[in-house]
Coordinates of C-alpha atoms and ligand atoms in Angstrom, one line a residue:
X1426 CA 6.0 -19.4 -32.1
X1427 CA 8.4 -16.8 -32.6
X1428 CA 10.0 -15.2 -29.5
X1429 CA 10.3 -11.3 -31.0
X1430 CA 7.3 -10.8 -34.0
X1431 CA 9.1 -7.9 -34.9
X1432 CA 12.1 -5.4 -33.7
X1433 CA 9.2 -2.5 -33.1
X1434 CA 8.6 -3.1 -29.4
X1435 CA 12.5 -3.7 -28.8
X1436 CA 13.7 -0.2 -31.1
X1437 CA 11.0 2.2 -28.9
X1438 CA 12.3 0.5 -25.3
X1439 CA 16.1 0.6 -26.4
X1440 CA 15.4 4.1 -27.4
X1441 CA 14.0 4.8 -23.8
X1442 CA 16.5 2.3 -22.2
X1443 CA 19.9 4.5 -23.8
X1444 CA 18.0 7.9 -22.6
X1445 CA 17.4 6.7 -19.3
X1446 CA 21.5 6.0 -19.3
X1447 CA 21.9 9.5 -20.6
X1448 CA 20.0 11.0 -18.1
X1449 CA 21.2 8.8 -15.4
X1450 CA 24.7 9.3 -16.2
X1451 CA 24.2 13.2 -16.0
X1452 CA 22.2 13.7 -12.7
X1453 CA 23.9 10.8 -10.7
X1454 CA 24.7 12.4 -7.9
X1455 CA 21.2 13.2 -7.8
X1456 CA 21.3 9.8 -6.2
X1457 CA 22.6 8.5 -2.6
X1458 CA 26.1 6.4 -3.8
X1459 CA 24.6 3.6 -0.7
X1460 CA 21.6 2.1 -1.5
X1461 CA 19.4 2.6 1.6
X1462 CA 17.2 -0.6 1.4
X1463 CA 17.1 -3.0 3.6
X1464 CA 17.3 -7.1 3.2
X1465 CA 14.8 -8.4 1.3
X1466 CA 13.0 -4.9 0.2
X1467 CA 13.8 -5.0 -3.3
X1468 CA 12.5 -8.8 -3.7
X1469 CA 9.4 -8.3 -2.0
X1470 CA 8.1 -5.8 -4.7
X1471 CA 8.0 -8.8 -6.7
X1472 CA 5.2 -11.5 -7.8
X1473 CA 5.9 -15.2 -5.8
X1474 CA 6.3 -16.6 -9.4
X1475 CA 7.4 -15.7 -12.8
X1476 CA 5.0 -14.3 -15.5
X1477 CA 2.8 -16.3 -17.3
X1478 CA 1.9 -14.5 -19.8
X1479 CA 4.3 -11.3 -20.1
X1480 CA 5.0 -8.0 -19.8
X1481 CA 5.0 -4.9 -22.3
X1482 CA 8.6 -3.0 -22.2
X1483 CA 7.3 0.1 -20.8
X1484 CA 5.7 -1.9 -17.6
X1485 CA 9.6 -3.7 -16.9
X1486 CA 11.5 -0.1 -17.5
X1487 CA 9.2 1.4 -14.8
X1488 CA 9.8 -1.3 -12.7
X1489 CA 13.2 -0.9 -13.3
X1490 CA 13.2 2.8 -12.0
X1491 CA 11.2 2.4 -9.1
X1492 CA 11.5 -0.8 -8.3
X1493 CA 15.1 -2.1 -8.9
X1494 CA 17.3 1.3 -9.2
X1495 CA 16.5 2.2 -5.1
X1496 CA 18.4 -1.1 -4.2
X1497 CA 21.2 0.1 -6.3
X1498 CA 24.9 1.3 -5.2
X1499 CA 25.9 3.1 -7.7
X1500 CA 29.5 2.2 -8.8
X1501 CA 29.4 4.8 -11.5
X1502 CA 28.9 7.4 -8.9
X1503 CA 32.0 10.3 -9.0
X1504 CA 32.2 9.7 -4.9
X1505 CA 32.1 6.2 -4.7
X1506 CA 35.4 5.9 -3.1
X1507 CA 34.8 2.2 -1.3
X1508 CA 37.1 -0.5 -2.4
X1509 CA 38.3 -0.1 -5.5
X1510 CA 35.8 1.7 -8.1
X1511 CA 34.7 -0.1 -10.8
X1512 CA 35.4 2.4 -13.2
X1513 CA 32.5 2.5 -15.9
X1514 CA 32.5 4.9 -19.1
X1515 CA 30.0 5.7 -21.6
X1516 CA 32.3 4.0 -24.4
X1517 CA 32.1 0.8 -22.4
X1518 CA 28.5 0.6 -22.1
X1519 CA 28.1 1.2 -25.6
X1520 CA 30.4 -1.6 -25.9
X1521 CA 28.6 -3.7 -23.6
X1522 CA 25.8 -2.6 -25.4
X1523 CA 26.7 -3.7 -28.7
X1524 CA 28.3 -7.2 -26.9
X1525 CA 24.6 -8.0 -25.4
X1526 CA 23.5 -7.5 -29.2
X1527 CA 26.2 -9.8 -31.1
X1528 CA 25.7 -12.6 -28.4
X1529 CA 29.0 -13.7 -29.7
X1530 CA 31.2 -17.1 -28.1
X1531 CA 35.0 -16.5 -28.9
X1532 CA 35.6 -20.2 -27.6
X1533 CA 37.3 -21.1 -31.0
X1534 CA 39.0 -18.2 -33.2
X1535 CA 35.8 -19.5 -36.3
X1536 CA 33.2 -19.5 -33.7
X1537 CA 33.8 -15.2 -34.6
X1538 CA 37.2 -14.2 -35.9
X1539 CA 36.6 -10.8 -34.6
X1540 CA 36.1 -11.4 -30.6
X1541 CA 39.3 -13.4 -30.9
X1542 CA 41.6 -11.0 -33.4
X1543 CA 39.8 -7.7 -31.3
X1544 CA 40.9 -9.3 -27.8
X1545 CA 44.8 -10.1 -29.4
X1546 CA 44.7 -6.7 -30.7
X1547 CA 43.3 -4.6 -27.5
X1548 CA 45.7 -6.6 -25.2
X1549 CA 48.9 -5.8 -27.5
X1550 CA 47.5 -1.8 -27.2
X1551 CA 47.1 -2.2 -24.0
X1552 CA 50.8 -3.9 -23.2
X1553 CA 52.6 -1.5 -24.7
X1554 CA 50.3 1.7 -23.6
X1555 CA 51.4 0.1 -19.9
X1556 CA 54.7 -0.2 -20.9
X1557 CA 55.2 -3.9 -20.3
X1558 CA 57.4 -6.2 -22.1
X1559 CA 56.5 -7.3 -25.7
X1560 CA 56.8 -11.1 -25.5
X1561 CA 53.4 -11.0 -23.1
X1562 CA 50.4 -13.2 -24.4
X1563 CA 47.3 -11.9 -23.4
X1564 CA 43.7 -13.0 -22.5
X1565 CA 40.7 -11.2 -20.8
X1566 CA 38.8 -13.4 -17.7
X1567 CA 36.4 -12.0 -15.9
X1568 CA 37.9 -10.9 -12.5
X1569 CA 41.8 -11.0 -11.3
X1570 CA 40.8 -13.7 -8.8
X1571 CA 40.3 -16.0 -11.5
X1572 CA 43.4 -15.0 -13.2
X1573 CA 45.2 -15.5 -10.3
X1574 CA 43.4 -19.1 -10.0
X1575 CA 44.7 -19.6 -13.7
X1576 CA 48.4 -18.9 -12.9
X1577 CA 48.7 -20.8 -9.9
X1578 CA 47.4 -23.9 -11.7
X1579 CA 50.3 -23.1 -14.4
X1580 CA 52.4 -23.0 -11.6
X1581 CA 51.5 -26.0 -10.6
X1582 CA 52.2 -27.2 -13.9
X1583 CA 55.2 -25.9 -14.5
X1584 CA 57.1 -28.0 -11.5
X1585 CA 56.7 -31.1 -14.2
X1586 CA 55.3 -33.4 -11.5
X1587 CA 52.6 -33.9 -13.9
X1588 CA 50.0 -33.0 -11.6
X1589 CA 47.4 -32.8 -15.1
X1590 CA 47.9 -36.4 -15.5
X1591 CA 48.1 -38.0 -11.7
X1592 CA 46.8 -35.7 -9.9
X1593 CA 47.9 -34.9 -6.3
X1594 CA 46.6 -37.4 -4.4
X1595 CA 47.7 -40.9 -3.6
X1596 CA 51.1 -40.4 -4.9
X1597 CA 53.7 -39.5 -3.3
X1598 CA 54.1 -35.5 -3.7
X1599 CA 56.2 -33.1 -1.6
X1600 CA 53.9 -30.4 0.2
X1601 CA 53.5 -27.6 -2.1
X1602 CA 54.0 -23.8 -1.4
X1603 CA 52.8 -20.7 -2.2
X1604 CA 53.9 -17.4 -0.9
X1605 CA 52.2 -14.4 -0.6
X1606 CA 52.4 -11.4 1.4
X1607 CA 50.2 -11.0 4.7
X1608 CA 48.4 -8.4 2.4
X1609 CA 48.0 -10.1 -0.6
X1610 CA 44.1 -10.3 -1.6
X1611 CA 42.1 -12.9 -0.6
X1612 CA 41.9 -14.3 -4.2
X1613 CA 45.0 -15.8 -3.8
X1614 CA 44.2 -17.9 -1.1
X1615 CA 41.4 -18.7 -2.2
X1616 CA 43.2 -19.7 -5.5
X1617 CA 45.2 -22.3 -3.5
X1618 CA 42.6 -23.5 -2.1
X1619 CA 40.5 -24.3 -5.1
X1620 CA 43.7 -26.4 -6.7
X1621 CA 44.6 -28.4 -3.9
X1622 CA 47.6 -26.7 -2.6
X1623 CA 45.7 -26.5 0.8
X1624 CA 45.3 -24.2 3.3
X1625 CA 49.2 -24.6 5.1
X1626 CA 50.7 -24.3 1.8
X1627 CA 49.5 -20.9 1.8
X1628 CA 52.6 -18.6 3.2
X1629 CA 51.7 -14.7 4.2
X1630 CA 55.1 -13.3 4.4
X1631 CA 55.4 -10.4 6.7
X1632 CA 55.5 -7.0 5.7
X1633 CA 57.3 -3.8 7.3
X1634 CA 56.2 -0.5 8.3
X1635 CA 55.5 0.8 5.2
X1636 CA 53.0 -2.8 4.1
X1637 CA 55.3 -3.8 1.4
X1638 CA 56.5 -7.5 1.7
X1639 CA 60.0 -8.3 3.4
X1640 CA 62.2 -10.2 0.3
X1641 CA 64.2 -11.2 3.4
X1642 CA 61.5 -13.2 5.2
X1643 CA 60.6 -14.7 2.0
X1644 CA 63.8 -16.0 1.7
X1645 CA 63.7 -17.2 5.2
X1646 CA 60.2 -18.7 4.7
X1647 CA 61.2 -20.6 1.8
X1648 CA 64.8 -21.7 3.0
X1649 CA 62.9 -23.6 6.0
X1650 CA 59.8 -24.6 4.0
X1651 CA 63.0 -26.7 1.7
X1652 CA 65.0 -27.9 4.4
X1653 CA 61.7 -29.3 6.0
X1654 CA 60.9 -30.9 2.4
X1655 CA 57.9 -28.8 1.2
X1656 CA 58.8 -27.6 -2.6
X1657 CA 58.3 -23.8 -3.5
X1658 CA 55.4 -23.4 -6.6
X1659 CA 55.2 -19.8 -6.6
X1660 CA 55.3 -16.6 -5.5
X1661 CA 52.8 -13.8 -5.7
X1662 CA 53.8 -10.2 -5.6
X1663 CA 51.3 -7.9 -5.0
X1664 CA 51.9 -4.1 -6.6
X1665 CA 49.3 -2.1 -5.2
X1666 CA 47.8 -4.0 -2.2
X1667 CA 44.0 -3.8 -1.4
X1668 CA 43.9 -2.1 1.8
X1669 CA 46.2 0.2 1.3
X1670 CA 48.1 0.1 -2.3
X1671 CA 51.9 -1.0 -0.9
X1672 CA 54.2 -1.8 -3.7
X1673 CA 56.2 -5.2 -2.9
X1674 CA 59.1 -4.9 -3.8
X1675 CA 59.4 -6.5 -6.9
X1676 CA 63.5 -6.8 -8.2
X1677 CA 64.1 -8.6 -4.7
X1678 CA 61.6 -10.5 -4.9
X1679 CA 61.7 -11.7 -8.6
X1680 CA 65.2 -12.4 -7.8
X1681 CA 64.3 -15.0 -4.9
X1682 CA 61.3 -16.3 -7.2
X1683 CA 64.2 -17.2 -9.9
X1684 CA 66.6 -18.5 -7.5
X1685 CA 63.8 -20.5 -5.9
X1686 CA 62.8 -21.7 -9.6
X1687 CA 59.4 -20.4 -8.5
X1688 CA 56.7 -18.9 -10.8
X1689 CA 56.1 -15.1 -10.0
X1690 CA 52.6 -14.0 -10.4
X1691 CA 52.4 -10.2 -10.2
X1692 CA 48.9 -9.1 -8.9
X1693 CA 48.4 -5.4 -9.9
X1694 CA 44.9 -5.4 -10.6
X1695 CA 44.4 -2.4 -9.4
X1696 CA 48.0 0.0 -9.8
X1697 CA 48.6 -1.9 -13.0
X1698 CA 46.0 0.6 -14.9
X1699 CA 48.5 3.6 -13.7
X1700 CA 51.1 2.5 -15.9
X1701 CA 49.3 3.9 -18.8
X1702 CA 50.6 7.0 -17.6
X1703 CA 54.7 7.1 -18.0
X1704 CA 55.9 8.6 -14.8
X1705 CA 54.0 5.9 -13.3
X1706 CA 55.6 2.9 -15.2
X1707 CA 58.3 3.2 -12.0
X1708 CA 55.7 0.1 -11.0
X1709 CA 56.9 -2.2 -13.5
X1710 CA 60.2 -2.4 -11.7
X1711 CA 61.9 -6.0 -12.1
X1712 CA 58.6 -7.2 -13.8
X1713 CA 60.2 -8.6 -17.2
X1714 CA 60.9 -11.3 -14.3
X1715 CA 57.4 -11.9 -14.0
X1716 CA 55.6 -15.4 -15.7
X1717 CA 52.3 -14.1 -15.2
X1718 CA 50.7 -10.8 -14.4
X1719 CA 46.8 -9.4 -13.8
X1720 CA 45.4 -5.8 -14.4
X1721 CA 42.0 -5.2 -13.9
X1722 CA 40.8 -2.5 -16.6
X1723 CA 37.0 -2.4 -14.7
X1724 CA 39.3 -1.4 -11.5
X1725 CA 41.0 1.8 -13.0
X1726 CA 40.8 1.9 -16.9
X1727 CA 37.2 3.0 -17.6
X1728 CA 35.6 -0.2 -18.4
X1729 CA 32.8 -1.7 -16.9
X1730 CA 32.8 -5.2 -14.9
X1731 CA 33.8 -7.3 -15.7
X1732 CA 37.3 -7.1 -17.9
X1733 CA 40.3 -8.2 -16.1
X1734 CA 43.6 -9.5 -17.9
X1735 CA 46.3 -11.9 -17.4
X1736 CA 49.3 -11.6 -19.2
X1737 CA 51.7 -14.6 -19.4
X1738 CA 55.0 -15.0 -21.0
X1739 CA 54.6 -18.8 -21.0
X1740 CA 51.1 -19.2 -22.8
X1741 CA 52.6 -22.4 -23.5
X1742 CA 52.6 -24.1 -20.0
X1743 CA 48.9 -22.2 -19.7
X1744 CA 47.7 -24.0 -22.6
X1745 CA 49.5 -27.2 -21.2
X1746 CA 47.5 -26.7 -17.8
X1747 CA 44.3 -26.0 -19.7
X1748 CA 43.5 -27.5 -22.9
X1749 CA 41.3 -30.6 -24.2
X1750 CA 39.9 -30.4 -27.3
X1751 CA 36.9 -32.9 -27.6
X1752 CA 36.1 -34.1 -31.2
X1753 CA 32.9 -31.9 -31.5
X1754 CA 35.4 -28.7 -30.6
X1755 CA 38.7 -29.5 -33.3
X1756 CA 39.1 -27.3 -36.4
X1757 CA 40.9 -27.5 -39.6
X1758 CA 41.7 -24.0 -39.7
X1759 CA 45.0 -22.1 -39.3
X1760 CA 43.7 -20.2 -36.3
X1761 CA 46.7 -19.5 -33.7
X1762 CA 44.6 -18.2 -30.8
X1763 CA 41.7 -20.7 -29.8
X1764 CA 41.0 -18.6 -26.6
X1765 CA 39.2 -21.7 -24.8
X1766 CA 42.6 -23.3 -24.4
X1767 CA 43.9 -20.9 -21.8
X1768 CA 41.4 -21.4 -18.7
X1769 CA 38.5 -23.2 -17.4
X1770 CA 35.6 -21.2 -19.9
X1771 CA 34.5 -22.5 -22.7
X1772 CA 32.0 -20.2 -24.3
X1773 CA 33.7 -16.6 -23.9
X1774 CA 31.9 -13.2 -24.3
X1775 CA 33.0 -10.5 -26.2
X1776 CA 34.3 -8.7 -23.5
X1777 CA 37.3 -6.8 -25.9
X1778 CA 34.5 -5.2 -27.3
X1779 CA 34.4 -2.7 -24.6
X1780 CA 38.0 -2.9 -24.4
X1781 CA 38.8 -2.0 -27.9
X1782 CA 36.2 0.7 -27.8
X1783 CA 37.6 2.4 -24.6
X1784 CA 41.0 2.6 -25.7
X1785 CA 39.8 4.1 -28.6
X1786 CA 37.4 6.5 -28.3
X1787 CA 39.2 8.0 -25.3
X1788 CA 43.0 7.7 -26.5
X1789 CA 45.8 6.9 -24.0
X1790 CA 46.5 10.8 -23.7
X1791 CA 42.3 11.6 -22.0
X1792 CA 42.8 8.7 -20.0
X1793 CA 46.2 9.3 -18.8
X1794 CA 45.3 12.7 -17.7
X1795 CA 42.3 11.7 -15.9
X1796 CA 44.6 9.1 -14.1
X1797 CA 46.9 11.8 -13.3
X1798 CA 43.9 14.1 -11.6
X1799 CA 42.7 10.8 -9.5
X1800 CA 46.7 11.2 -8.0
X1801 CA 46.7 14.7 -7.5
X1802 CA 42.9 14.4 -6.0
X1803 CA 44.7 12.0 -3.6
X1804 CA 47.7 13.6 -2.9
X1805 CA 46.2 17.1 -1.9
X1806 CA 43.4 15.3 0.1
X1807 CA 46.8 13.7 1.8
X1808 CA 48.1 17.0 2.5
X1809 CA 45.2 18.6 3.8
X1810 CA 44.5 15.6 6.1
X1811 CA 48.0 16.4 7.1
X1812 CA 47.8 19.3 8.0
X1813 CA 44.9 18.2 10.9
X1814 CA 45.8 17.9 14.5
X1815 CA 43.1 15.3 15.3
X1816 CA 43.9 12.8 11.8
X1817 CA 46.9 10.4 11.1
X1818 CA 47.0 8.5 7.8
X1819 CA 47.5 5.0 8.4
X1820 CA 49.6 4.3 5.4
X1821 CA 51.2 6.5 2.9
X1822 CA 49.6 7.4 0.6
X1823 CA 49.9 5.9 -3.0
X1824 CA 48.0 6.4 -6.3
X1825 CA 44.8 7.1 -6.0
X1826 CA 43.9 6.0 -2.3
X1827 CA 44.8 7.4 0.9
X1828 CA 43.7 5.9 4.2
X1829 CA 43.3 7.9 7.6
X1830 CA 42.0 7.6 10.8
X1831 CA 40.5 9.5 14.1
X1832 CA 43.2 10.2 16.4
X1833 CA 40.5 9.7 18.9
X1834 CA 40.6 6.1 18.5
X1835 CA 38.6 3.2 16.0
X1836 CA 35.0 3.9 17.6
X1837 CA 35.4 7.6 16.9
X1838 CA 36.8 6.1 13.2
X1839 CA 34.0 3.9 12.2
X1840 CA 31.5 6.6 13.6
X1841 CA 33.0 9.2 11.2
X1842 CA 32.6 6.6 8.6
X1843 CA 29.0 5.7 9.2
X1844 CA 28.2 9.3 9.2
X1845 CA 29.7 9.8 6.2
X1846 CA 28.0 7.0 4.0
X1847 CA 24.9 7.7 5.7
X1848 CA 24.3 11.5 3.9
X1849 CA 24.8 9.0 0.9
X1850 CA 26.4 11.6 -1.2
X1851 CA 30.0 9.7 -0.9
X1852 CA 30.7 6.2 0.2
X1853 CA 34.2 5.1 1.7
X1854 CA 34.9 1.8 3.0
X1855 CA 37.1 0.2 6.1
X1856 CA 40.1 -1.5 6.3
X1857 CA 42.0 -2.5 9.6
X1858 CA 45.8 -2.3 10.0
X1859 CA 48.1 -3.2 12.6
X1860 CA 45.1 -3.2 14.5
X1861 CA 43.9 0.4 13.8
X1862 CA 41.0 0.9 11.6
X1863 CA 41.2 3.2 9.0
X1864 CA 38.8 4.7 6.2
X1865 CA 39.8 3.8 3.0
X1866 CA 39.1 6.5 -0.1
X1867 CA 39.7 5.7 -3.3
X1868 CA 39.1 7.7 -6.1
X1869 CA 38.8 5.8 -9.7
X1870 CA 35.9 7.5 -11.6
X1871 CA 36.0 9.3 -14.7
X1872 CA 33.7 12.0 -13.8
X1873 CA 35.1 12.4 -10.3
X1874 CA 36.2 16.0 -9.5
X1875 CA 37.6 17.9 -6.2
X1876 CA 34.7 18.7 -4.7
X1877 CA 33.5 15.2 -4.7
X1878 CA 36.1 14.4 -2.8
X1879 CA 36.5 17.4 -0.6
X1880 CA 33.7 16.3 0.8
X1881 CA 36.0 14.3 2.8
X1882 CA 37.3 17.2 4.6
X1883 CA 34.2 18.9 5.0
X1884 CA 33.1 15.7 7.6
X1885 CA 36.0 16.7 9.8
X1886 CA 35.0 20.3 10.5
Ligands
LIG2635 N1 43.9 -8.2 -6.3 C1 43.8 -7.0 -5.7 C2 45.0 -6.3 -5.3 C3 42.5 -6.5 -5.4 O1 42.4 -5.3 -4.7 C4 41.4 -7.2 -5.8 C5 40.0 -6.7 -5.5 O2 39.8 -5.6 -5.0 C6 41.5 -8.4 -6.5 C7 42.8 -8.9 -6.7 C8 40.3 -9.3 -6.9 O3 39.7 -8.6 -8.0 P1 38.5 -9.2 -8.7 O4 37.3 -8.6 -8.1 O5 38.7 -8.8 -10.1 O6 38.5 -10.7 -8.6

């Protein structure tokens, strides 16, 4: 029995389906930014067991609306300021879009020439729009804490132990390390975990005032770790920390990384996206050091989750750590790129698609200029919290985020927070430092203006 008779039902509900988007996109902050639901409320709406028999289109897209969209955040809202925004476009769900139609696998370069040449092609663009150096190979994972999971295990590699062909147990190995600083993302950890390193072999360097990593107590940390017999892997500097987008330092820290013979991972998945913009590309400081480095486009470069990429400068030692061609996968053709042999995935979407269509249909010089508002939107809401008797930021500001508190002390915080979120026109997150909490907002969306986030202010009186 055929699945689709015809493309009639689908061509009237995609119709409906792209001006729902339209119209979404142009009333959304018609909606709350928090969902208001509580656990459970969405999946309670629905039958106990799958349909037996089917649904028309129109049935599902009304579900969809009052059933489904309710339990919705909405990401693509101009004052979602939580986290980091996952900053969607209307190029990139047309790309998405077109992805969902081609249903395309880029495992092998033949398996479609075009998801393979598109993603080599967008990643160059996007190399040299960020001004990094041009002997970077490219691939697009899903999310930085993968890519970061992906360069430790090359890191692993690379201390020719030959960890891919023993393994790391019942031999006799030196304790690995990784460093990190004390607020490097989780994902690292995490990371380290997942390979083995174990959980002591993860080292959170301190950080100063200002919640950039010390290069001194690195070298300190892995001058001991040595003379106590553990053996350095790698290093992970983070530019543009979660909670509150420090910049590590990166020269004196490559430096150590080199001495060390460690690998340097550069997390700036995130800040990374900034660099688009040249009086930004300050970032980049020391990173021609760098072996490997992650920038999340679906944090800050208009395309929606998920499309984060690592860069490498030693695709060989990924494709060391990674590959294994079974019979049923080896080709006769010229191919260079066979994208399966740099991570864990085998069947890849077509996620340059949305990439390729991005870059393009926006051009560095729209997108660079909406970057450059997101930093003036921070930096005035900076000033003007500066300006108040009763707030303190908690860090200084960078990029796009800024992070305050209450004077009046981390109830008074959280309250202000709660309050805010709950009017559901803006939503800001937490984050707690040095024991102080703070409200995080970060701006990231394309259609965010001043007054969304004014709004800010107007909460403070
Ligand atoms: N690195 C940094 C600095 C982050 O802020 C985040 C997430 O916010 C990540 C890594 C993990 O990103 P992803 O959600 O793509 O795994």
């Amino acid at each position: 029995m055929k699945l689709d008779p015809t493309s009639d039902e689908f061509r009237a509900a995609a119709h409906r389906a792209v001006d729902w988007i339209a119209d979404y996109l142009d009333h959304i902050r018609d909606y709350d930014v928090l969902s208001r639901v509580q656990p459970g409320d969405i999946e309670k709406q629905f039958a106990a067991q799958a349909s037996e028999d089917g649904k028309p289109y129109d049935e599902l897209l009304r579900d969809f609306e009052t059933k489904i969209v309710p339990g919705i955040t909405h990401w693509n809202h101009p004052a979602f300021f939580a986290y980091f925004s996952n900053t969607g476009s209307q190029a990139g769900i047309l790309g998405e879009l077109l992805c969902a139609a081609l249903n395309g696998n880029g495992m092998l370069w033949k398996t479609s020439p075009s998801l393979t040449e598109l993603e080599t092609l967008s990643l160059r663009w996007l190399r040299d729009a960020l001004g990094l150096p041009n002997d970077l190979f490219g691939i697009i994972n899903d999310t930085a804490s993968i890519n970061v999971f992906f360069a430790l295990a090359a890191a692993r590699e690379a201390l020719g132990l030959d960890i891919r062909g023993k393994g790391m147990t019942g031999r006799d190995l030196p304790p690995l390390r990784v460093y990190c600083s004390e607020h490097a993302h989780s994902s690292v950890d995490k990371a380290a975990l997942a390979l083995g390193f174990g959980q002591t072999a993860i080292v959170h360097i301190a950080s100063g005032d200002d919640f950039r990593m010390r290069p001194e107590m690195l070298a300190e940390a892995i001058a001991r770790d040595r003379a106590a017999g553990a053996l350095p892997c790698a290093v992970v500097a983070t530019l543009g920390t979660t909670s509150t987008v420090a910049i590590d330092p990166l020269p004196e820290i490559a430096a150590i990384a080199k001495r060390e013979h460690c690998w340097l991972h550069v997390d700036a998945a995130y800040a990374g996206s900034a660099a688009i913009v040249p009086e930004f590309q300050w970032l980049w400081r020391g990173i021609e050091h760098a072996d490997s480095i992650v920038v999340n486009p679906h944090k800050w470069l208009f395309t929606p989750m998920d499309c984060s990429v690592l860069y490498t400068k030693r695709p060989d030692v990924l494709r060391q750590t990674f590959s294994l061609v079974p019979e049923y996968l080896k080709t006769t053709d010229t191919a260079e790129i066979n994208y399966m042999d740099y991570g864990l995935q085998l069947g890849r979407r077509f996620r340059a698609l949305k990439l390729w269509l991005v870059l393009e249909h926006y051009g560095l010089e729209r997108m660079r200029n909406t970057l450059r508002d997101h930093v003036r939107f921070a930096e005035r809401l900076a000033d003007e919290l500066r300006k108040r008797n009763d707030v303190e930021l908690l860090a200084p500001q960078s990029f796009s985020v800024v992070v305050f508190r209450l004077k009046a002390g981390d109830d008074a915080t959280m309250q202000l927070m709660e309050r805010m979120n709950a009017t559901g026109k803006l939503f800001v997150s937490h984050t707690k430092m040095r024991g102080q909490y703070g409200i995080r907002v970060a701006i990231g969306n394309g259609a965010t203006e001043w007054e969304d986030v004014a709004q800010v202010l107007a909460f403070l009186g």
